[in-house]
Structure formats: structure tokens, C-alpha cells
Amino acid sequence: MKFLLYSISLLFLIQCGSGILPFAPFDKKKSNLNEALLLLLIPQNSYVWNLPPGFPIPVVPASNPMTQEKVDLGRFLFYDKKLSGNQTQSCASCHKQSIAFTDGLTTAVGSTGNFHPRNTQGIINVAYNARQTWVNPTLKDLEDQMLVPMFGEHPVELGLANRENEMLDRLRAENRYQTLFRKAFPFEDPFSVSNVVKAIACFERTLISGRSPYDKFLYDGNVAALGNQRASVIRGAQIFFSEKGECFHCHGGFNFAETSVHVGAVTAEVTFHNNGLYNIGGTRDYPPNNQGLYEFTGMISDKGKFRAPSIRNIELTAPYMHDGSIDTLENVVEHYNAGGRNIIGGPHAGDGRANPNKNGFVFPIGLTAGEKTDLVNFLKSLTDTEFINDPKHSDPF
């Protein structure tokens, strides 16, 4: 401890001796050094998470420690349409709080009208994601993922490619952002793409949902929280966590997801799965531009493999699957009960149940009508109405 204090004091004196005062505007040539110094001087574990019962502390990149100031700035940026090239969309346009930060569309539509090939994933509990998209195995952190909707051109989402300075000028022109940016990033010029990304990432890491009726039953012992369907919900949970249903293998743990990253977690392999949605012409194929992990690896065995997301708040996030091709929760249960989907006619005809790439946990289950209802009721018990109505996450404008 004495050595640490001595080192920090020495760095402080060196900086003062060079004519640079901490927490004052920095010389451009030494801004990186001063930023590193500030990271040493500012307590890095001061952020208070206020996590739900049973939830561990998320892992946060060392390059972007959580602060309330960044969260506050990120919330404004998340809801601000100035973050699209034509100022018609914000992050919240595709991630609406009322429907668990999804958009309710089959596939996403960008600011210029381009259709995305995939269904919009909810961004609840993204702080725990091992990977941040349906298929890209390289996008581990929110900071990296965010560059895709901001600057991607195939398809265009926010449409900021080659327009980043224009976007920053719009933000810089507002007194509100002059204050918020300088509080969040007390350096020479806080207006940068990097800082926009860092602030939004900090806000998104606070979108933690864990107070559903099932959580209150599980962690608080509150049976009444399950409502009039409590007996059905409990039966559905028994199916979900049983070797009959096998659901928990891909949607388990506190986050009802396959792999969650948090403080103290053992590093686990990140896997992607084919759940038997397609098998076009018996060739393992999925529709064009939606072939899953295969698009990154080129391996035939990876066709149709996608990440298994958290199913918290699943009642609110229809339509379902990576392409939004299943419309209701009841039909999702039917899909898995059948062990996949058999498409009889049309351009996607083929028996997904027989796809050689299909995950081994997807097979005909043989649920009765009553068991299907129980399973649906259990899934609905994962709806967190406190979260979708929490003013901390709402539009600040």
C-alpha cells in the first residue's frame, strides 16, 4: 500500500513539475499520459450496481470503468436521434424499453430504410454477455459491438459512416452535452466517437433485469408473486429444468442464457447452435445472408448456428428466433416440442428436424397440451414489469 501511495504521489509530482495540473485542460501531446494518471487517481470500484438478488457483479473493461457521470451521459445519447446520420433514429428506435429493449419487428430497419437480415436482440443484461450479437464470434465487448450499428454499411443502421464529425458537431453545439461530456470525461476535449461509445456502453450495462415474478418466488420465497397461475408456472419450471425439456442447457443460470461473464466466473467456451429452423432442400442451408456462424468460419458444420440469448422478458420480445420467423411464444414451444421445423413448400422448403447440424438437445419432446401451457406460463413468469417501467432507463428528453 505504501508503495502504491508513493508511486501515485511521484506521478502526481512529475505531472505538476512538467507544468500540467491534474483535472485541468491537458496539453495534446500529454493527454494520454494524463488520462492514465487520472485512471490511477480516481477510485475504479466506486460505482454502485444495486444488483437484483442472485446477480453477480458484471465484468467491465479496464479501459471504460463505470461512473455515474458516464451512465447519465450515455442515457441521453442512447435516446438522441442526433446519433444517426439523417437524425431520424436513435439507439432506442430499435431498443424500446416497453418491450424489453427490442423493436417488435420481424427484422430491424435502419435509419435509411435498409432492412437488417436479423431480428433485433434485446439489450437487457448485456453486461453479462460473452458475445454481443447473434453470430459474430469476435464481438465480446459492447464498445466493439456498438461500432457496427453506428458505422456499418451492409446494412446501414444509424448511418454514421464518414459522418462522425458531423455527429460530434451536433452534440458539441448543445449546452446540455457540454456539461454532461465534461462531467463524464474531464479531459481536454471530451467530444469524441470513443467517448460517445464508452458512455452508451456504461448506460447499457445498467440495463439489468432480475425482478420478475419467478425471481421473487425463487429469491424471496414469495409464492404469491406467481399469481393465479402459480401451480402451472411451477410445473412449467419443472419441465424447463428437466432432462425431458432440456431447455436449461442453452438457457440456464441466473440470466437464463448459456454463457454469462461476471466477476468470479470460470471462463467458458462460447458456443453457437442450430435449432432446426431450416434445412433448405436437405442441404443444411439457411436462407441467404442468414447462414449463422458459417458466415465467419466457412465451415459447413456451422451453417445455421446462432448464439442462444437470454430469455428473460421473452413474453415481450416477439417475434422470435434470429430472423423473427416464429410469431408467438406458443409457437416457439411447438417448434421445440416437434424437434425443429418442417417447411413443406416455398423457397425455404426442407425438414429442419433432419438438419445434420442441429443441436443434440433439440429433439421431439412429446409434451401434452397441458404441459405446453405450463411451459408457456413459466416463460411468461420471467417478465420483469419493474424493469420495463423503471424511470432510470427511460427517455430523459
Short mmCIF file of C-alpha atoms in Angstrom, two decimals:
data_model
loop_
_atom_site.label_atom_id
_atom_site.label_comp_id
_atom_site.label_asym_id
_atom_site.label_seq_id
_atom_site.Cartn_x
_atom_site.Cartn_y
_atom_site.Cartn_z
CA MET A 1 0.00 0.00 0.00
CA LYS A 2 2.83 2.41 0.90
CA PHE A 3 4.49 1.65 -2.44
CA LEU A 4 1.25 2.35 -4.30
CA LEU A 5 0.75 5.66 -2.49
CA TYR A 6 4.38 6.59 -3.13
CA SER A 7 4.04 5.74 -6.84
CA ILE A 8 0.89 7.79 -7.24
CA SER A 9 2.44 10.70 -5.36
CA LEU A 10 5.52 10.52 -7.56
CA LEU A 11 3.41 10.55 -10.71
CA PHE A 12 1.48 13.49 -9.32
CA LEU A 13 4.67 15.44 -8.66
CA ILE A 14 6.10 14.59 -12.06
CA GLN A 15 2.98 15.91 -13.76
CA CYS A 16 2.89 19.07 -11.66
CA GLY A 17 6.59 19.57 -12.28
CA SER A 18 6.02 19.41 -16.01
CA GLY A 19 3.58 22.28 -15.78
CA ILE A 20 0.44 20.17 -16.12
CA LEU A 21 -2.15 20.36 -13.39
CA PRO A 22 -4.32 17.30 -12.78
CA PHE A 23 -8.02 17.87 -13.55
CA ALA A 24 -7.16 20.91 -15.70
CA PRO A 25 -7.10 21.10 -19.52
CA PHE A 26 -4.28 18.93 -20.83
CA ASP A 27 -1.62 19.53 -23.41
CA LYS A 28 -2.42 17.45 -26.50
CA LYS A 29 0.95 15.72 -26.51
CA LYS A 30 0.47 14.54 -22.95
CA SER A 31 -3.27 13.89 -22.85
CA ASN A 32 -2.86 10.10 -22.97
CA LEU A 33 -0.40 10.16 -20.08
CA ASN A 34 -2.68 12.37 -18.04
CA GLU A 35 -5.69 10.18 -18.77
CA ALA A 36 -3.74 7.19 -17.50
CA LEU A 37 -2.79 9.18 -14.40
CA LEU A 38 -6.41 10.09 -13.74
CA LEU A 39 -7.40 6.45 -14.01
CA LEU A 40 -4.88 5.74 -11.26
CA LEU A 41 -6.12 8.56 -9.06
CA ILE A 42 -9.87 8.02 -9.44
CA PRO A 43 -11.28 5.04 -7.48
CA GLN A 44 -12.24 2.38 -10.02
CA ASN A 45 -14.64 0.44 -7.82
CA SER A 46 -16.78 3.34 -6.67
CA TYR A 47 -19.77 2.60 -8.91
CA VAL A 48 -22.74 1.14 -7.02
CA TRP A 49 -24.52 -1.54 -9.06
CA ASN A 50 -27.66 -2.19 -6.95
CA LEU A 51 -27.98 -5.66 -8.43
CA PRO A 52 -31.02 -7.94 -8.05
CA PRO A 53 -30.71 -10.89 -5.66
CA GLY A 54 -28.64 -13.71 -7.12
CA PHE A 55 -26.86 -11.49 -9.65
CA PRO A 56 -23.05 -11.29 -9.64
CA ILE A 57 -21.03 -8.18 -10.47
CA PRO A 58 -20.51 -7.76 -14.23
CA VAL A 59 -17.05 -7.63 -15.73
CA VAL A 60 -16.24 -4.14 -17.00
CA PRO A 61 -13.36 -3.36 -19.40
CA ALA A 62 -10.46 -1.64 -17.65
CA SER A 63 -10.45 0.94 -20.43
CA ASN A 64 -14.00 2.03 -19.59
CA PRO A 65 -14.67 1.91 -15.84
CA MET A 66 -18.22 2.56 -14.74
CA THR A 67 -19.09 6.01 -13.40
CA GLN A 68 -22.49 7.54 -12.78
CA GLU A 69 -21.48 10.51 -14.92
CA LYS A 70 -20.90 8.27 -17.94
CA VAL A 71 -24.16 6.44 -17.30
CA ASP A 72 -26.05 9.75 -17.21
CA LEU A 73 -24.45 10.92 -20.46
CA GLY A 74 -24.99 7.54 -22.09
CA ARG A 75 -28.69 7.60 -21.31
CA PHE A 76 -29.13 10.89 -23.18
CA LEU A 77 -27.06 9.66 -26.11
CA PHE A 78 -28.96 6.37 -26.27
CA TYR A 79 -32.24 8.22 -26.80
CA ASP A 80 -30.92 11.01 -29.03
CA LYS A 81 -31.65 10.90 -32.78
CA LYS A 82 -28.62 13.10 -33.37
CA LEU A 83 -26.71 9.82 -33.30
CA SER A 84 -27.96 8.84 -36.75
CA GLY A 85 -26.67 10.35 -39.96
CA ASN A 86 -30.07 11.70 -41.02
CA GLN A 87 -31.26 12.30 -37.43
CA THR A 88 -34.28 10.00 -37.79
CA GLN A 89 -33.24 7.22 -35.40
CA SER A 90 -31.58 6.71 -32.06
CA CYS A 91 -30.42 3.53 -30.36
CA ALA A 92 -33.84 3.50 -28.68
CA SER A 93 -35.60 3.34 -32.05
CA CYS A 94 -34.69 -0.35 -32.24
CA HIS A 95 -34.48 -0.92 -28.48
CA LYS A 96 -37.70 0.19 -26.80
CA GLN A 97 -37.92 -0.10 -23.03
CA SER A 98 -41.60 -1.10 -23.04
CA ILE A 99 -40.81 -4.31 -24.95
CA ALA A 100 -37.59 -5.20 -23.14
CA PHE A 101 -35.44 -3.06 -25.44
CA THR A 102 -36.45 -4.82 -28.66
CA ASP A 103 -38.47 -3.32 -31.54
CA GLY A 104 -41.32 -5.76 -32.18
CA LEU A 105 -40.38 -6.14 -35.86
CA THR A 106 -39.55 -9.31 -37.73
CA THR A 107 -36.17 -7.86 -38.66
CA ALA A 108 -34.65 -4.48 -37.87
CA VAL A 109 -34.98 -1.46 -40.17
CA GLY A 110 -32.17 1.10 -40.31
CA SER A 111 -32.33 4.89 -40.45
CA THR A 112 -32.27 4.91 -44.27
CA GLY A 113 -34.87 2.16 -44.63
CA ASN A 114 -32.41 -0.71 -45.10
CA PHE A 115 -33.73 -3.98 -43.72
CA HIS A 116 -31.41 -5.91 -41.45
CA PRO A 117 -31.37 -9.68 -42.08
CA ARG A 118 -31.84 -10.43 -38.38
CA ASN A 119 -34.29 -9.85 -35.58
CA THR A 120 -33.35 -7.14 -33.08
CA GLN A 121 -31.96 -8.68 -29.92
CA GLY A 122 -33.00 -7.22 -26.61
CA ILE A 123 -30.20 -5.50 -24.71
CA ILE A 124 -31.26 -6.45 -21.21
CA ASN A 125 -28.42 -7.88 -19.12
CA VAL A 126 -25.92 -7.32 -21.94
CA ALA A 127 -23.34 -6.63 -19.24
CA TYR A 128 -23.17 -10.41 -18.82
CA ASN A 129 -22.96 -11.39 -22.49
CA ALA A 130 -19.91 -13.37 -23.58
CA ARG A 131 -20.65 -12.29 -27.17
CA GLN A 132 -22.80 -9.38 -28.27
CA THR A 133 -24.56 -10.40 -31.49
CA TRP A 134 -26.37 -13.36 -33.00
CA VAL A 135 -23.32 -14.78 -34.76
CA ASN A 136 -20.15 -12.68 -34.68
CA PRO A 137 -17.67 -14.61 -32.51
CA THR A 138 -15.26 -11.66 -32.28
CA LEU A 139 -17.53 -9.06 -30.67
CA LYS A 140 -17.01 -9.54 -26.95
CA ASP A 141 -17.44 -6.03 -25.57
CA LEU A 142 -20.24 -3.53 -26.02
CA GLU A 143 -17.69 -0.93 -27.04
CA ASP A 144 -16.71 -3.01 -30.08
CA GLN A 145 -20.24 -4.09 -30.95
CA MET A 146 -21.54 -0.53 -30.93
CA LEU A 147 -19.37 0.45 -33.87
CA VAL A 148 -21.39 -1.90 -36.10
CA PRO A 149 -24.78 -0.12 -35.90
CA MET A 150 -23.08 3.27 -35.87
CA PHE A 151 -20.80 2.85 -38.88
CA GLY A 152 -21.86 -0.34 -40.65
CA GLU A 153 -22.97 -0.05 -44.28
CA HIS A 154 -24.22 -3.57 -45.04
CA PRO A 155 -26.87 -2.85 -43.95
CA VAL A 156 -26.97 0.79 -42.90
CA GLU A 157 -28.32 1.17 -39.37
CA LEU A 158 -27.53 4.54 -37.78
CA GLY A 159 -25.70 5.61 -40.93
CA LEU A 160 -22.74 7.45 -39.42
CA ALA A 161 -20.06 6.19 -41.80
CA ASN A 162 -17.89 9.18 -42.78
CA ARG A 163 -20.23 11.46 -40.82
CA GLU A 164 -18.75 11.16 -37.35
CA ASN A 165 -17.52 14.76 -37.24
CA GLU A 166 -20.95 15.96 -38.25
CA MET A 167 -22.48 13.97 -35.40
CA LEU A 168 -19.94 15.29 -32.88
CA ASP A 169 -20.55 18.87 -34.01
CA ARG A 170 -24.28 18.42 -33.37
CA LEU A 171 -23.57 17.21 -29.84
CA ARG A 172 -20.95 19.86 -29.17
CA ALA A 173 -23.43 22.61 -30.11
CA GLU A 174 -25.75 21.77 -27.19
CA ASN A 175 -25.16 23.24 -23.74
CA ARG A 176 -26.57 20.07 -22.19
CA TYR A 177 -23.86 17.97 -23.76
CA GLN A 178 -21.14 20.49 -22.96
CA THR A 179 -21.96 19.87 -19.30
CA LEU A 180 -22.56 16.11 -19.49
CA PHE A 181 -19.46 15.30 -21.54
CA ARG A 182 -17.14 17.33 -19.31
CA LYS A 183 -18.53 15.67 -16.20
CA ALA A 184 -18.13 12.22 -17.71
CA PHE A 185 -14.73 12.81 -19.33
CA PRO A 186 -12.83 15.56 -17.52
CA PHE A 187 -10.09 15.81 -20.12
CA GLU A 188 -9.09 18.37 -22.74
CA ASP A 189 -11.76 17.75 -25.39
CA PRO A 190 -14.30 15.13 -24.30
CA PHE A 191 -16.18 15.11 -27.60
CA SER A 192 -15.02 12.03 -29.48
CA VAL A 193 -16.51 8.90 -31.01
CA SER A 194 -14.66 6.86 -28.42
CA ASN A 195 -16.30 8.74 -25.57
CA VAL A 196 -19.75 8.51 -27.16
CA VAL A 197 -19.31 4.75 -27.36
CA LYS A 198 -17.98 4.48 -23.81
CA ALA A 199 -20.87 6.45 -22.35
CA ILE A 200 -23.56 4.46 -24.14
CA ALA A 201 -21.85 1.21 -23.15
CA CYS A 202 -21.91 2.28 -19.50
CA PHE A 203 -25.62 3.08 -19.72
CA GLU A 204 -26.38 -0.23 -21.42
CA ARG A 205 -24.53 -2.13 -18.69
CA THR A 206 -27.05 -0.75 -16.19
CA LEU A 207 -29.98 -2.35 -18.06
CA ILE A 208 -30.18 -5.26 -15.66
CA SER A 209 -33.46 -7.13 -15.28
CA GLY A 210 -33.93 -9.59 -12.43
CA ARG A 211 -37.15 -8.87 -10.53
CA SER A 212 -39.69 -10.94 -12.42
CA PRO A 213 -42.40 -12.90 -10.58
CA TYR A 214 -40.24 -16.02 -10.86
CA ASP A 215 -37.27 -14.18 -9.33
CA LYS A 216 -39.43 -13.02 -6.43
CA PHE A 217 -40.59 -16.59 -5.93
CA LEU A 218 -37.07 -18.03 -6.22
CA TYR A 219 -35.08 -15.47 -4.20
CA ASP A 220 -37.71 -14.00 -1.87
CA GLY A 221 -39.85 -17.09 -1.31
CA ASN A 222 -42.86 -15.09 -2.48
CA VAL A 223 -45.20 -17.73 -3.92
CA ALA A 224 -47.96 -15.15 -4.34
CA ALA A 225 -45.79 -13.30 -6.88
CA LEU A 226 -46.57 -16.08 -9.36
CA GLY A 227 -50.23 -15.08 -9.36
CA ASN A 228 -53.22 -17.28 -10.07
CA GLN A 229 -51.20 -19.50 -12.39
CA ARG A 230 -48.63 -20.38 -9.73
CA ALA A 231 -49.22 -24.14 -9.91
CA SER A 232 -48.91 -24.08 -13.70
CA VAL A 233 -45.77 -21.92 -13.53
CA ILE A 234 -44.08 -24.32 -11.13
CA ARG A 235 -44.96 -27.30 -13.32
CA GLY A 236 -43.58 -25.41 -16.31
CA ALA A 237 -40.35 -24.69 -14.44
CA GLN A 238 -40.00 -28.39 -13.69
CA ILE A 239 -40.26 -29.16 -17.41
CA PHE A 240 -37.83 -26.36 -18.30
CA PHE A 241 -35.14 -27.58 -15.91
CA SER A 242 -35.69 -31.30 -16.54
CA GLU A 243 -33.97 -33.73 -18.87
CA LYS A 244 -37.31 -34.02 -20.63
CA GLY A 245 -37.44 -30.38 -21.66
CA GLU A 246 -33.66 -29.83 -21.83
CA CYS A 247 -34.30 -26.07 -22.10
CA PHE A 248 -31.86 -25.18 -19.33
CA HIS A 249 -28.82 -26.37 -21.28
CA CYS A 250 -28.93 -23.29 -23.52
CA HIS A 251 -30.96 -21.01 -21.26
CA GLY A 252 -29.73 -21.62 -17.73
CA GLY A 253 -28.18 -19.83 -14.79
CA PHE A 254 -29.24 -16.55 -13.22
CA ASN A 255 -29.54 -14.92 -16.66
CA PHE A 256 -31.31 -17.79 -18.44
CA ALA A 257 -28.52 -17.80 -21.01
CA GLU A 258 -25.86 -20.32 -21.92
CA THR A 259 -22.70 -18.39 -21.09
CA SER A 260 -22.54 -15.42 -18.73
CA VAL A 261 -19.43 -13.39 -17.94
CA HIS A 262 -19.11 -11.91 -14.47
CA VAL A 263 -16.65 -11.36 -11.66
CA GLY A 264 -15.55 -14.74 -10.32
CA ALA A 265 -16.85 -16.73 -13.29
CA VAL A 266 -14.79 -19.51 -14.80
CA THR A 267 -14.07 -18.82 -18.46
CA ALA A 268 -16.40 -20.99 -20.51
CA GLU A 269 -16.43 -21.92 -24.16
CA VAL A 270 -18.77 -19.76 -26.22
CA THR A 271 -20.93 -21.94 -28.42
CA PHE A 272 -23.47 -21.36 -31.18
CA HIS A 273 -26.39 -23.63 -32.02
CA ASN A 274 -28.52 -24.83 -34.91
CA ASN A 275 -32.05 -25.37 -33.59
CA GLY A 276 -33.59 -26.94 -36.67
CA LEU A 277 -35.34 -23.91 -38.15
CA TYR A 278 -34.24 -24.67 -41.73
CA ASN A 279 -32.71 -27.34 -43.91
CA ILE A 280 -33.38 -25.95 -47.37
CA GLY A 281 -33.54 -28.75 -49.90
CA GLY A 282 -31.92 -31.08 -47.39
CA THR A 283 -28.59 -29.27 -47.86
CA ARG A 284 -28.20 -27.84 -44.30
CA ASP A 285 -28.73 -24.40 -45.84
CA TYR A 286 -30.43 -21.48 -44.17
CA PRO A 287 -31.77 -18.51 -46.17
CA PRO A 288 -29.17 -16.35 -47.96
CA ASN A 289 -27.37 -13.76 -45.81
CA ASN A 290 -28.53 -15.60 -42.70
CA GLN A 291 -26.35 -18.69 -42.55
CA GLY A 292 -25.18 -18.14 -38.98
CA LEU A 293 -21.66 -18.83 -37.74
CA TYR A 294 -20.81 -20.26 -41.18
CA GLU A 295 -20.56 -16.67 -42.45
CA PHE A 296 -17.47 -16.22 -40.26
CA THR A 297 -15.88 -19.67 -40.34
CA GLY A 298 -16.82 -21.03 -43.77
CA MET A 299 -17.33 -24.44 -42.16
CA ILE A 300 -20.34 -26.41 -43.44
CA SER A 301 -20.92 -27.73 -39.92
CA ASP A 302 -21.52 -24.15 -38.73
CA LYS A 303 -24.44 -23.46 -41.05
CA GLY A 304 -27.48 -22.32 -39.11
CA LYS A 305 -25.64 -21.86 -35.82
CA PHE A 306 -26.56 -18.80 -33.76
CA ARG A 307 -25.99 -17.61 -30.19
CA ALA A 308 -28.59 -18.62 -27.60
CA PRO A 309 -29.67 -15.32 -25.99
CA SER A 310 -31.14 -14.75 -22.55
CA ILE A 311 -34.87 -15.49 -22.44
CA ARG A 312 -35.66 -13.06 -19.65
CA ASN A 313 -38.71 -10.97 -20.61
CA ILE A 314 -39.31 -13.31 -23.55
CA GLU A 315 -43.06 -12.68 -23.36
CA LEU A 316 -42.39 -9.12 -24.58
CA THR A 317 -39.91 -9.80 -27.37
CA ALA A 318 -41.95 -11.38 -30.17
CA PRO A 319 -41.38 -12.29 -32.95
CA TYR A 320 -38.78 -14.90 -32.14
CA MET A 321 -35.61 -16.54 -33.47
CA HIS A 322 -32.71 -14.88 -35.27
CA ASP A 323 -34.93 -13.99 -38.24
CA GLY A 324 -38.20 -13.32 -36.42
CA SER A 325 -39.81 -16.24 -38.24
CA ILE A 326 -41.84 -17.57 -35.28
CA ASP A 327 -44.61 -15.22 -34.23
CA THR A 328 -45.77 -16.34 -30.79
CA LEU A 329 -44.38 -17.89 -27.64
CA GLU A 330 -46.82 -20.75 -28.04
CA ASN A 331 -45.38 -21.49 -31.47
CA VAL A 332 -41.84 -21.37 -30.06
CA VAL A 333 -42.83 -24.15 -27.67
CA GLU A 334 -44.43 -26.06 -30.57
CA HIS A 335 -41.19 -25.74 -32.53
CA TYR A 336 -39.07 -27.28 -29.80
CA ASN A 337 -41.70 -29.86 -28.94
CA ALA A 338 -41.50 -31.07 -32.56
CA GLY A 339 -37.70 -31.12 -32.53
CA GLY A 340 -37.45 -28.50 -35.26
CA ARG A 341 -39.47 -27.15 -38.16
CA ASN A 342 -40.55 -28.87 -41.36
CA ILE A 343 -41.29 -26.35 -44.13
CA ILE A 344 -43.41 -28.07 -46.76
CA GLY A 345 -43.29 -25.65 -49.70
CA GLY A 346 -41.77 -22.43 -50.99
CA PRO A 347 -38.17 -21.28 -51.38
CA HIS A 348 -37.23 -22.44 -47.88
CA ALA A 349 -38.77 -25.91 -48.12
CA GLY A 350 -36.93 -28.56 -46.16
CA ASP A 351 -37.08 -30.52 -42.92
CA GLY A 352 -35.14 -28.66 -40.23
CA ARG A 353 -35.75 -31.57 -37.88
CA ALA A 354 -33.35 -33.60 -40.02
CA ASN A 355 -30.63 -30.96 -40.35
CA PRO A 356 -27.30 -32.70 -39.58
CA ASN A 357 -26.07 -29.53 -37.85
CA LYS A 358 -28.96 -29.44 -35.40
CA ASN A 359 -28.08 -29.34 -31.70
CA GLY A 360 -28.50 -32.67 -29.94
CA PHE A 361 -30.74 -31.15 -27.27
CA VAL A 362 -33.36 -30.28 -29.91
CA PHE A 363 -35.49 -33.39 -30.41
CA PRO A 364 -39.20 -34.31 -30.23
CA ILE A 365 -40.26 -33.92 -26.61
CA GLY A 366 -43.84 -35.16 -26.67
CA LEU A 367 -45.41 -32.56 -24.39
CA THR A 368 -49.13 -32.76 -23.76
CA ALA A 369 -51.35 -29.73 -24.37
CA GLY A 370 -51.36 -29.05 -20.63
CA GLU A 371 -47.58 -29.27 -20.38
CA LYS A 372 -47.19 -26.83 -23.27
CA THR A 373 -49.43 -24.37 -21.43
CA ASP A 374 -47.42 -24.84 -18.25
CA LEU A 375 -44.16 -24.17 -20.07
CA VAL A 376 -45.56 -21.00 -21.67
CA ASN A 377 -46.80 -19.79 -18.29
CA PHE A 378 -43.36 -20.35 -16.81
CA LEU A 379 -41.74 -18.35 -19.61
CA LYS A 380 -44.22 -15.54 -19.01
CA SER A 381 -43.27 -15.52 -15.33
CA LEU A 382 -39.85 -14.19 -16.42
CA THR A 383 -41.42 -10.84 -17.38
CA ASP A 384 -39.99 -8.04 -15.24
CA THR A 385 -42.53 -5.20 -15.24
CA GLU A 386 -40.46 -3.21 -12.75
CA PHE A 387 -37.63 -3.12 -15.26
CA ILE A 388 -39.65 -2.03 -18.28
CA ASN A 389 -41.17 0.80 -16.23
CA ASP A 390 -38.02 1.87 -14.39
CA PRO A 391 -37.55 5.64 -14.90
CA LYS A 392 -33.76 5.25 -14.62
CA HIS A 393 -33.81 3.58 -18.03
CA SER A 394 -36.42 5.77 -19.71
CA ASP A 395 -36.20 8.54 -22.29
CA PRO A 396 -34.72 11.60 -20.49
CA PHE A 397 -35.91 14.13 -23.07
#
